[in-house]
PDB file of C-alpha atoms in Angstrom:
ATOM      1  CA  UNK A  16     -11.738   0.089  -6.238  1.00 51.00           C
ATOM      2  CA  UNK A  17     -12.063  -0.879  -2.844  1.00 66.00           C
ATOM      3  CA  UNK A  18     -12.016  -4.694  -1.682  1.00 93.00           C
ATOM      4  CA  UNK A  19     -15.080  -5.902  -0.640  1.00 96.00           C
ATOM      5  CA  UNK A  20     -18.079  -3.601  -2.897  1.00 96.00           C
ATOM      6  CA  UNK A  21     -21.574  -4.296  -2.045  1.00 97.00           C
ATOM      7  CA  UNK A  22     -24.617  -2.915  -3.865  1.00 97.00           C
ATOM      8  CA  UNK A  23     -27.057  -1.723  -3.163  1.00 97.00           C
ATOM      9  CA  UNK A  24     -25.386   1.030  -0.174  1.00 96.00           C
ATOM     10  CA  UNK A  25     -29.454   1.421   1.273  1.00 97.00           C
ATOM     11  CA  UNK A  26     -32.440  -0.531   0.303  1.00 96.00           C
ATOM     12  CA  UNK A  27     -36.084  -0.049   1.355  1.00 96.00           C
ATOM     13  CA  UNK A  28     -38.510  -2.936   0.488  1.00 94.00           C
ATOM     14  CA  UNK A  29     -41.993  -3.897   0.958  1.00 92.00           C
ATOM     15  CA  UNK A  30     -43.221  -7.195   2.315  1.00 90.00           C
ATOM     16  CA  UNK A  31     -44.192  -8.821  -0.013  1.00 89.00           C
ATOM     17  CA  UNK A  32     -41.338  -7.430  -2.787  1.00 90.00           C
ATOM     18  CA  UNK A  33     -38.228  -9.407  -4.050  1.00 94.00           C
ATOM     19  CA  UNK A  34     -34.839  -7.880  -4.018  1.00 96.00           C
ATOM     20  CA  UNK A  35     -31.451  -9.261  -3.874  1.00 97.00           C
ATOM     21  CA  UNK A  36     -28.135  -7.829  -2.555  1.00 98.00           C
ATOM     22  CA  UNK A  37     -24.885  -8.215  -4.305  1.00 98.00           C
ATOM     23  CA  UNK A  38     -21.303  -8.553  -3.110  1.00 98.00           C
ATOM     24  CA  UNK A  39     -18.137  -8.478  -5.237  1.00 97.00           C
ATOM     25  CA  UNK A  40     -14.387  -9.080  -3.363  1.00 97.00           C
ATOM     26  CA  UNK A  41     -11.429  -7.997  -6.079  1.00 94.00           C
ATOM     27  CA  UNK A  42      -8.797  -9.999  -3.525  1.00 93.00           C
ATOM     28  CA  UNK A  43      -8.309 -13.315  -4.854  1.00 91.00           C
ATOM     29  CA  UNK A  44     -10.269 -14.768  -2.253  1.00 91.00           C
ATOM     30  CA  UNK A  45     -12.218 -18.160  -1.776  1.00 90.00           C
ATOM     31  CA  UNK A  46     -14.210 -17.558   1.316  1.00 92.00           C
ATOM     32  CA  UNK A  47     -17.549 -15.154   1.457  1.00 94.00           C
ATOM     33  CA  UNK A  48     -19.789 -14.314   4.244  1.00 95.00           C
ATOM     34  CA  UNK A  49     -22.868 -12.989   4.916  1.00 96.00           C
ATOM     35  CA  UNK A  50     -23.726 -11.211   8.385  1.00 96.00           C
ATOM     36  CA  UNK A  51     -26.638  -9.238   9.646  1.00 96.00           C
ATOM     37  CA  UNK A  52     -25.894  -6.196  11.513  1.00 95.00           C
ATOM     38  CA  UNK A  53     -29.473  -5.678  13.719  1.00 94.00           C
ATOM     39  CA  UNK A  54     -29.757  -2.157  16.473  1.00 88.00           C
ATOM     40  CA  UNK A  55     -28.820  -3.448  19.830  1.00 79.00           C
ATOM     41  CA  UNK A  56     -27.630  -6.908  18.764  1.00 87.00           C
ATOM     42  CA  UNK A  57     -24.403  -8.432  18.083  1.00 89.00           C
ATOM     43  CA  UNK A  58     -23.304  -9.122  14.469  1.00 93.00           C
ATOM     44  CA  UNK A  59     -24.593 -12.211  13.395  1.00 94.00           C
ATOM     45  CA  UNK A  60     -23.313 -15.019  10.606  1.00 93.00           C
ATOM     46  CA  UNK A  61     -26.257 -16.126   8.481  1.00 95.00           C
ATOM     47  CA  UNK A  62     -23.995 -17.536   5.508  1.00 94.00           C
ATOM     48  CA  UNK A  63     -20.666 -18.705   4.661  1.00 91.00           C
ATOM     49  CA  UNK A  64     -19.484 -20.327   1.445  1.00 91.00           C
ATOM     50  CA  UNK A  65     -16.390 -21.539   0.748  1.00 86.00           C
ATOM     51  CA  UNK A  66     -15.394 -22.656  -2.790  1.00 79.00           C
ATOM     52  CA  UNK A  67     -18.635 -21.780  -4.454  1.00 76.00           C
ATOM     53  CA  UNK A  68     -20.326 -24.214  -1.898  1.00 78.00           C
ATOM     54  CA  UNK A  69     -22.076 -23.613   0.954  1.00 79.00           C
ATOM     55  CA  UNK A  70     -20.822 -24.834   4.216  1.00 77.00           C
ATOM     56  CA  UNK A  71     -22.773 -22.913   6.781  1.00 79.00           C
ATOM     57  CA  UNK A  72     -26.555 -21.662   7.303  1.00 80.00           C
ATOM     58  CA  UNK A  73     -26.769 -20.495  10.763  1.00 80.00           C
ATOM     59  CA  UNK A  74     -30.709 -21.496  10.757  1.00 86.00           C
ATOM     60  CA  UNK A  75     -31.519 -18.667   8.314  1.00 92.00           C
ATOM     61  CA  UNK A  76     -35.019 -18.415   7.342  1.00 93.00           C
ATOM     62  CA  UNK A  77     -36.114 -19.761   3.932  1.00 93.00           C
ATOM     63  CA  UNK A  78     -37.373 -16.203   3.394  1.00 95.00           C
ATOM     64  CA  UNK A  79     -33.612 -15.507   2.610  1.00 96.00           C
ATOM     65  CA  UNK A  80     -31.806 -17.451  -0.160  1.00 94.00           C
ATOM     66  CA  UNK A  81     -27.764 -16.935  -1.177  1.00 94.00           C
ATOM     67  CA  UNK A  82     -26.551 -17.558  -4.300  1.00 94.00           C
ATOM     68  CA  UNK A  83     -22.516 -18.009  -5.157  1.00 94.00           C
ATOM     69  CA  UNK A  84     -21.604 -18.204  -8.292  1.00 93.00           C
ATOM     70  CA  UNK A  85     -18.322 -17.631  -8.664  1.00 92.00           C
ATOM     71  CA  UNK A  86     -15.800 -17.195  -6.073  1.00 90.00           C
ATOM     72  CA  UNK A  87     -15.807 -13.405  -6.513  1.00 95.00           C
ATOM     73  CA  UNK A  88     -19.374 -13.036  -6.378  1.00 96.00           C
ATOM     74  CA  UNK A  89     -22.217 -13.380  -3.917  1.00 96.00           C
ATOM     75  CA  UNK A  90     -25.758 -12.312  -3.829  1.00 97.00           C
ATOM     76  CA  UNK A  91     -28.213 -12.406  -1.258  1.00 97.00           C
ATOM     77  CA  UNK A  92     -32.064 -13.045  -2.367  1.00 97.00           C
ATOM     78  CA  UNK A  93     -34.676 -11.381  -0.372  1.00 96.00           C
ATOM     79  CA  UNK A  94     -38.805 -12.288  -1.046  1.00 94.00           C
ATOM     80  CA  UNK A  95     -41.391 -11.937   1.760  1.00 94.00           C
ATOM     81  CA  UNK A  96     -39.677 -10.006   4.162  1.00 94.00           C
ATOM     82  CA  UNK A  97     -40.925  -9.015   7.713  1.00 94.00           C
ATOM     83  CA  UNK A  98     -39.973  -5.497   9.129  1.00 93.00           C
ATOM     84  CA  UNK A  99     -37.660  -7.367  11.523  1.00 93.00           C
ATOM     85  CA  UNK A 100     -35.478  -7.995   8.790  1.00 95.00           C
ATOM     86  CA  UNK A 101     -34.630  -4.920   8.782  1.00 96.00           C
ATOM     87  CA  UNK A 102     -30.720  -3.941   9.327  1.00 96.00           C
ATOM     88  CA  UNK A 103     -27.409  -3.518   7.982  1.00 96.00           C
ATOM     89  CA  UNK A 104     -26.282  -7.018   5.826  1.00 97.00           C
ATOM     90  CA  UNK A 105     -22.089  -6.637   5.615  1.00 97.00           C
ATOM     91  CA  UNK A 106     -20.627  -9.325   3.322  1.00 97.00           C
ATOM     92  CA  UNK A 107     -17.283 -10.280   4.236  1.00 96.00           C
ATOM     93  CA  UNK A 108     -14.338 -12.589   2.324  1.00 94.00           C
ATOM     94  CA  UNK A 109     -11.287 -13.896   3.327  1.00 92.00           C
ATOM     95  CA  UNK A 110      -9.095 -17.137   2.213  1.00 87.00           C
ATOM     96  CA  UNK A 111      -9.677 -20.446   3.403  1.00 80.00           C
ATOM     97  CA  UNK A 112      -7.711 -23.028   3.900  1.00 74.00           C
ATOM     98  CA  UNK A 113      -4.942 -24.646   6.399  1.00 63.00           C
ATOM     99  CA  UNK A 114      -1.833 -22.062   6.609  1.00 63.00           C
ATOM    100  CA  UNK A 115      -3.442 -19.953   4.010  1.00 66.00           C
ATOM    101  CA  UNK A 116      -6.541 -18.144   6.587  1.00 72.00           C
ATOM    102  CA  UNK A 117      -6.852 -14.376   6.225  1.00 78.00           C
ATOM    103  CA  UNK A 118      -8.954 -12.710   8.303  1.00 87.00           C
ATOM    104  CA  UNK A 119     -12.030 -11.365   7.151  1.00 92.00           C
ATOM    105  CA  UNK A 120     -12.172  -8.339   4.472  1.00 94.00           C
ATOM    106  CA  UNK A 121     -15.467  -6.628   4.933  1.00 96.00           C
ATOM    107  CA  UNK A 122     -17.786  -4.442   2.874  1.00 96.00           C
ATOM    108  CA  UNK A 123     -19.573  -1.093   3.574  1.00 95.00           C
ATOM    109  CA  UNK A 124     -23.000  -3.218   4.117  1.00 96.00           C
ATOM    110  CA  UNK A 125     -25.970  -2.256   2.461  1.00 97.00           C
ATOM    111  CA  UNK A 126     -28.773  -1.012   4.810  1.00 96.00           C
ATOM    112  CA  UNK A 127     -31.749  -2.805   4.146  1.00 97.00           C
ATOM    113  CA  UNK A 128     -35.352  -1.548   5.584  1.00 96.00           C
ATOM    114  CA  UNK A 129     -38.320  -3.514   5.871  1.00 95.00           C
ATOM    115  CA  UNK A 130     -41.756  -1.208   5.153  1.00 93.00           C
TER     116      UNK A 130
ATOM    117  CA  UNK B  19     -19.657 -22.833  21.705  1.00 78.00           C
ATOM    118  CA  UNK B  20     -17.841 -19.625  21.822  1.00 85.00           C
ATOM    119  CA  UNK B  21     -18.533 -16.146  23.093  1.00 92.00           C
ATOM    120  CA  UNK B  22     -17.550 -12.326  23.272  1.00 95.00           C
ATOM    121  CA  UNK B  23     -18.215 -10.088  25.770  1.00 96.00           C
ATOM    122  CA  UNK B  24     -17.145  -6.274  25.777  1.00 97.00           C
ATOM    123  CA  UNK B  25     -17.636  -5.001  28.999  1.00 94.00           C
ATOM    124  CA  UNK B  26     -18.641  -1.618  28.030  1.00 95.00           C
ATOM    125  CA  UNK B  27     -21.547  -0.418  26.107  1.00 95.00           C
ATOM    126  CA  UNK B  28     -20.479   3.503  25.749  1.00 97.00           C
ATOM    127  CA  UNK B  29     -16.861   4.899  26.823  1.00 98.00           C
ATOM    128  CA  UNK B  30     -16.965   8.686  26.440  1.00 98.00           C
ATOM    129  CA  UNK B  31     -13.443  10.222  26.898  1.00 98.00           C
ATOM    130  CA  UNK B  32     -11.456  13.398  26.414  1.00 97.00           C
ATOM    131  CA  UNK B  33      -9.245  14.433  23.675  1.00 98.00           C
ATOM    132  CA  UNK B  34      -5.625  13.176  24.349  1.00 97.00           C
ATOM    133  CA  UNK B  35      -6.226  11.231  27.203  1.00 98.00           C
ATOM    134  CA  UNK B  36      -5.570   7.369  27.066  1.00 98.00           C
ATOM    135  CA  UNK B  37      -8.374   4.379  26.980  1.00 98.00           C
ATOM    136  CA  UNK B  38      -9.434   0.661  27.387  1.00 98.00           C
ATOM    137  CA  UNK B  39     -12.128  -0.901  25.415  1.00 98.00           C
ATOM    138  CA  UNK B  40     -12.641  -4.224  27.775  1.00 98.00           C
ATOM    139  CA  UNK B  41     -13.067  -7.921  25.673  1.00 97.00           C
ATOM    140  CA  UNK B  42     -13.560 -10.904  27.743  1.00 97.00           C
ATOM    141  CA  UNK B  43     -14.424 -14.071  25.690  1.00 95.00           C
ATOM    142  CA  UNK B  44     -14.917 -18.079  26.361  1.00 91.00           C
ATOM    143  CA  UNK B  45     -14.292 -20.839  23.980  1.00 82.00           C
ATOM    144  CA  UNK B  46     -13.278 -24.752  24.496  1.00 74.00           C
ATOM    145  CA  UNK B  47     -10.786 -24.659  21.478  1.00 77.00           C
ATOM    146  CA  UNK B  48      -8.023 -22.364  20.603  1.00 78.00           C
ATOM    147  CA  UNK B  49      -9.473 -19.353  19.501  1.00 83.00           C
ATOM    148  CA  UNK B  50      -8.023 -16.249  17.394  1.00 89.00           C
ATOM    149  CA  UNK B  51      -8.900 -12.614  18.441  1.00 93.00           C
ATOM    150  CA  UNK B  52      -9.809  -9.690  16.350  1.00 95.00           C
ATOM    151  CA  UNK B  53     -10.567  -5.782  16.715  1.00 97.00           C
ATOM    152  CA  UNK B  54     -12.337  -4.168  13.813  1.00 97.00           C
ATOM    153  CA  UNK B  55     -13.602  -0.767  13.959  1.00 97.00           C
ATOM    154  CA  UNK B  56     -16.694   0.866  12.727  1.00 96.00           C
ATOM    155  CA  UNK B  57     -17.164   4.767  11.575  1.00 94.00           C
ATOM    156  CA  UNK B  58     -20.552   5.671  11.057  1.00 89.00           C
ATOM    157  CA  UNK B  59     -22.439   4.216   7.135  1.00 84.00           C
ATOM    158  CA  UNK B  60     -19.277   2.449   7.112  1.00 89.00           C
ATOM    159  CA  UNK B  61     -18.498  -1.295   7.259  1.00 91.00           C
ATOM    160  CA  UNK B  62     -15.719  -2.853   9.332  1.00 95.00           C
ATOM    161  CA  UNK B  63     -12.054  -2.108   9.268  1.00 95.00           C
ATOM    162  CA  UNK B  64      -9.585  -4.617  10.909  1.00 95.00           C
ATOM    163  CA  UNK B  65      -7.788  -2.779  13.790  1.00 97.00           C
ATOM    164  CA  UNK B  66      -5.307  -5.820  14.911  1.00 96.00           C
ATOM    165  CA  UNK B  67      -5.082  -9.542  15.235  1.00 93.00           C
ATOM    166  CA  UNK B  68      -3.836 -12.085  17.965  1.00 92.00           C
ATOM    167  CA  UNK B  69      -3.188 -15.119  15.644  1.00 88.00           C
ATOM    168  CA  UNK B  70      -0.329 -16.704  18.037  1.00 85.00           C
ATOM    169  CA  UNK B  71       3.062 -15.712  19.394  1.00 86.00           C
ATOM    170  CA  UNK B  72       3.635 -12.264  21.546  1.00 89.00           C
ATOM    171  CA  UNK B  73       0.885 -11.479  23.610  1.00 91.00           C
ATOM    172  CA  UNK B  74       1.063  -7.853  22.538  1.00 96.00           C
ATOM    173  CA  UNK B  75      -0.094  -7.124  19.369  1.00 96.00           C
ATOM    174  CA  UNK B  76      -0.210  -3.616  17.478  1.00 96.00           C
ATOM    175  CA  UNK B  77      -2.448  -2.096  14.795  1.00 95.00           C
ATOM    176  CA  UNK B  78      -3.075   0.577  12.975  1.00 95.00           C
ATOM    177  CA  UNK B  79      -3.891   3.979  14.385  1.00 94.00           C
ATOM    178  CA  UNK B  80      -2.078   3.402  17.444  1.00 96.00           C
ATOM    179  CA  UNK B  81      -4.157   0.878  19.020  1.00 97.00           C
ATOM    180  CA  UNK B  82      -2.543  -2.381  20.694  1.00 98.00           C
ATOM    181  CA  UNK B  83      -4.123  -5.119  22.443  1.00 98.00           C
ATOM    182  CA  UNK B  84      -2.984  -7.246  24.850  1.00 96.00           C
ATOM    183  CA  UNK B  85      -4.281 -11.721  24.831  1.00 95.00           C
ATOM    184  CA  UNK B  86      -4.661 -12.589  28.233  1.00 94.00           C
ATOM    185  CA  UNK B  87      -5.414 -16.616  28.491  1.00 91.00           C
ATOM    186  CA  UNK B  88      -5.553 -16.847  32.104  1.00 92.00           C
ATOM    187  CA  UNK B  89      -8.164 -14.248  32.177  1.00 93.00           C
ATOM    188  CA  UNK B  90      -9.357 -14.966  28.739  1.00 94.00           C
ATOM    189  CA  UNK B  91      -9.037 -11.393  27.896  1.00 96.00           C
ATOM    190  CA  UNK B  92      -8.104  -9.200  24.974  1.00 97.00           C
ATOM    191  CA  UNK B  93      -8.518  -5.348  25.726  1.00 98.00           C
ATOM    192  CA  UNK B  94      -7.669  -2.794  23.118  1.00 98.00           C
ATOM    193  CA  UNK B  95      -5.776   0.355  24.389  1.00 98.00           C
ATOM    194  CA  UNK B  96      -4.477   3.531  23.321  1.00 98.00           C
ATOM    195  CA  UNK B  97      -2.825   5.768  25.118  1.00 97.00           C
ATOM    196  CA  UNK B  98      -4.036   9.008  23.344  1.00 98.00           C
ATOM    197  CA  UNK B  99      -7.380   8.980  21.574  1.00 98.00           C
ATOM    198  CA  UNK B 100      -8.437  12.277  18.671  1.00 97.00           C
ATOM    199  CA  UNK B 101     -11.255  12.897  17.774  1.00 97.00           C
ATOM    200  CA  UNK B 102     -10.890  11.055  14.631  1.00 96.00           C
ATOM    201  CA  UNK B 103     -10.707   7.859  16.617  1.00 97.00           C
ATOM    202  CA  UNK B 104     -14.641   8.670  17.690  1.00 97.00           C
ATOM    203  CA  UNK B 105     -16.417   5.258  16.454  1.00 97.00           C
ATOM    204  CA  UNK B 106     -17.727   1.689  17.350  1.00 97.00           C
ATOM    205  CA  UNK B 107     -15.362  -1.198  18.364  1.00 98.00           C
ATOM    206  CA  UNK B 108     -16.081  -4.823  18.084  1.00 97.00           C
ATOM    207  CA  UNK B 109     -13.819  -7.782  19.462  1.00 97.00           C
ATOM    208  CA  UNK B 110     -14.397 -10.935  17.950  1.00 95.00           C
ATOM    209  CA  UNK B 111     -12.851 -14.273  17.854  1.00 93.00           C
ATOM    210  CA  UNK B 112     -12.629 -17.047  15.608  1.00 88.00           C
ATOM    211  CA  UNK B 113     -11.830 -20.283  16.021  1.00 76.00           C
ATOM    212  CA  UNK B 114      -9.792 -21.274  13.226  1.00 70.00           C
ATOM    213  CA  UNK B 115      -9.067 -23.984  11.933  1.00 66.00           C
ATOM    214  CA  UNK B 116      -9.583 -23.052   7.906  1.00 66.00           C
ATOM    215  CA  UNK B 117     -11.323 -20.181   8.251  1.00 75.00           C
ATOM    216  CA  UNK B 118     -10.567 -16.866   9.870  1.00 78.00           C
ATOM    217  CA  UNK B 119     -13.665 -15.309   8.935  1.00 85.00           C
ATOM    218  CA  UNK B 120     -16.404 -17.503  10.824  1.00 87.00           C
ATOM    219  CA  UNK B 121     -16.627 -14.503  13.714  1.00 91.00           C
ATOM    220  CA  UNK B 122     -18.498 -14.378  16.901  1.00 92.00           C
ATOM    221  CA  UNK B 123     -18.561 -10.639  17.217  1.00 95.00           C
ATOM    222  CA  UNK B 124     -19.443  -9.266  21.241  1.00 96.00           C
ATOM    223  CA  UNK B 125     -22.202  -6.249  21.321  1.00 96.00           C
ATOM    224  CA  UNK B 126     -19.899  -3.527  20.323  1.00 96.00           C
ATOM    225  CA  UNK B 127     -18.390  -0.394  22.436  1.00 97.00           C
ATOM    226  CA  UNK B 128     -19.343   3.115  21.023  1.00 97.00           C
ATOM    227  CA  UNK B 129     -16.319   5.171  21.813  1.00 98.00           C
ATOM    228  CA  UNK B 130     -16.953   9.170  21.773  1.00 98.00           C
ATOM    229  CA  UNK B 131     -13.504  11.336  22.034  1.00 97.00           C
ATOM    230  CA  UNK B 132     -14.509  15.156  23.020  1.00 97.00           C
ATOM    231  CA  UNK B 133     -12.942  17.880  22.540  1.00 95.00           C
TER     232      UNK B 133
END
C-alpha cells in the first residue's frame, strides 16, 4: 500500500452536488495538507492540520469544508461548486514538530471537474 | 512572504545530454528547499532536499542540486537525462520551523527528453 492514498483518483460534479474527497497516510504521521493543483498556476495550500486541529486556511472559500478526524485521516467536503474549482486536489502529510519535520509525503491527487 | 520562481516554463532536450532546471526564490527567514517531480496522473515524488549543511545535495535518479544563498538559487542538474526522466519539476521551499510541509511551490518546468 502506498503512503499517502487518496480516493476518489477522478471526480466529476455538478454545481450544485455534494461530494467529499478522502485522504489516508499509513506513515505514522501528524501533519496533513491539502493543496489545489489548478492548469497554469502554481500549487496552492488551502489546508493544513496538525494534530487533528486546524492551524491554517489560506482564505479558502466556505464552499470547501475539511474535516480531520484522526491523524491518519482527512477528507475534503465539496457543496456548491463553481467550474473554477475545477483541478487536481493532492493531499500531502508529513511530521511536525521541532527536530522531528519530514518533508512532505504526497498522494496521487484526485482530479476533480466542475460541470 | 516567500516565493519560487523557476525560470523556465518548457526545457526540451536530447537523450543523454546533460540539463538545468533554474529555481530562484526570496524569503526573509531561513528557508528549506525542495525538488519533487511529477509524471503524468501522478502526484509528487520528492527528488532531493537542502535542509542545512553541504551546499550540494543528491537525490534519486541522478539529479543533484546545488543552494546558492548569495544568489538565492537552487538549480537541479543532471548530467544525462533518458527518456524516463520526461516529466514536470517543481522547486519549492519551506520555511520551517515545525513543519516541512507548508510549501510555496514556483510554476513548474515541463521537461521533455527526445530520443
Amino acid at each position: 500500500e502506498t503512503g499517502v492514498t487518496q480516493t476518489p483518483r477522478h471526480l466529476v460534479m455538478g454545481m450544485t452536488n455534494k461530494k467529499s474527497l478522502k485522504c489516508e497516510q499509513h506513515l505514522g504521521h501528524n501533519a496533513m495538507y491539502w493543496y489545489k493543483q489548478s492548469a497554469k498556476k502554481p500549487l496552492e495550500l488551502m489546508f493544513v492540520y496538525s494534530l487533528e486541529e486546524r492551524v491554517e486556511n489560506n482564505s479558502v472559500p466556505s464552499r470547501f469544508s475539511p474535516e480531520c478526524p484522526n491523524s491518519s485521516h482527512l477528507f475534503l467536503h465539496l457543496h456548491t461548486l463553481q467550474p473554477e474549482d475545477s483541478a487536481l486536489y493532492l493531499c500531502a502529510s508529513s511530521r511536525w514538530g521541532q527536530a522531528l519535520n519530514t518533508e512532505a509525503f504526497f498522494g496521487q491527487g484526485t482530479r476533480l471537474t466542475v460541470v | 512572504a516567500q516565493s519560487v520562481t523557476q525560470l523556465d516554463s518548457q526545457v526540451p532536450v536530447f537523450e543523454e545530454a546533460p540539463v538545468e532546471l533554474r529555481c530562484n526564490y526570496s524569503s526573509s527567514v531561513s528557508v528549506y528547499l525542495f525538488w519533487y517531480v511529477q509524471y503524468p496522473n501522478q502526484g509528487l515524488q520528492l527528488l532531493l532536499k537542502y535542509l542545512s549543511g553541504s551546499t550540494l545535495v543528491k537525490g534519486i535518479n541522478g539529479f543533484e542540486a546545488e543552494f546558492n544563498k548569495s544568489q538565492t538559487s537552487f538549480h537541479l542538474r543532471k548530467p544525462s537525462v533518458h527518456i524516463s526522466d520526461t516529466a514536470e519539476y517543481f522547486c519549492a521551499v519551506s520555511s520551517g520551523g515545525t513543519s516541512y510541509g507548508k510549501l510555496t511551490f514556483g510554476q513548474g518546468t515541463i521537461l521533455t527528453v527526445h530520443p
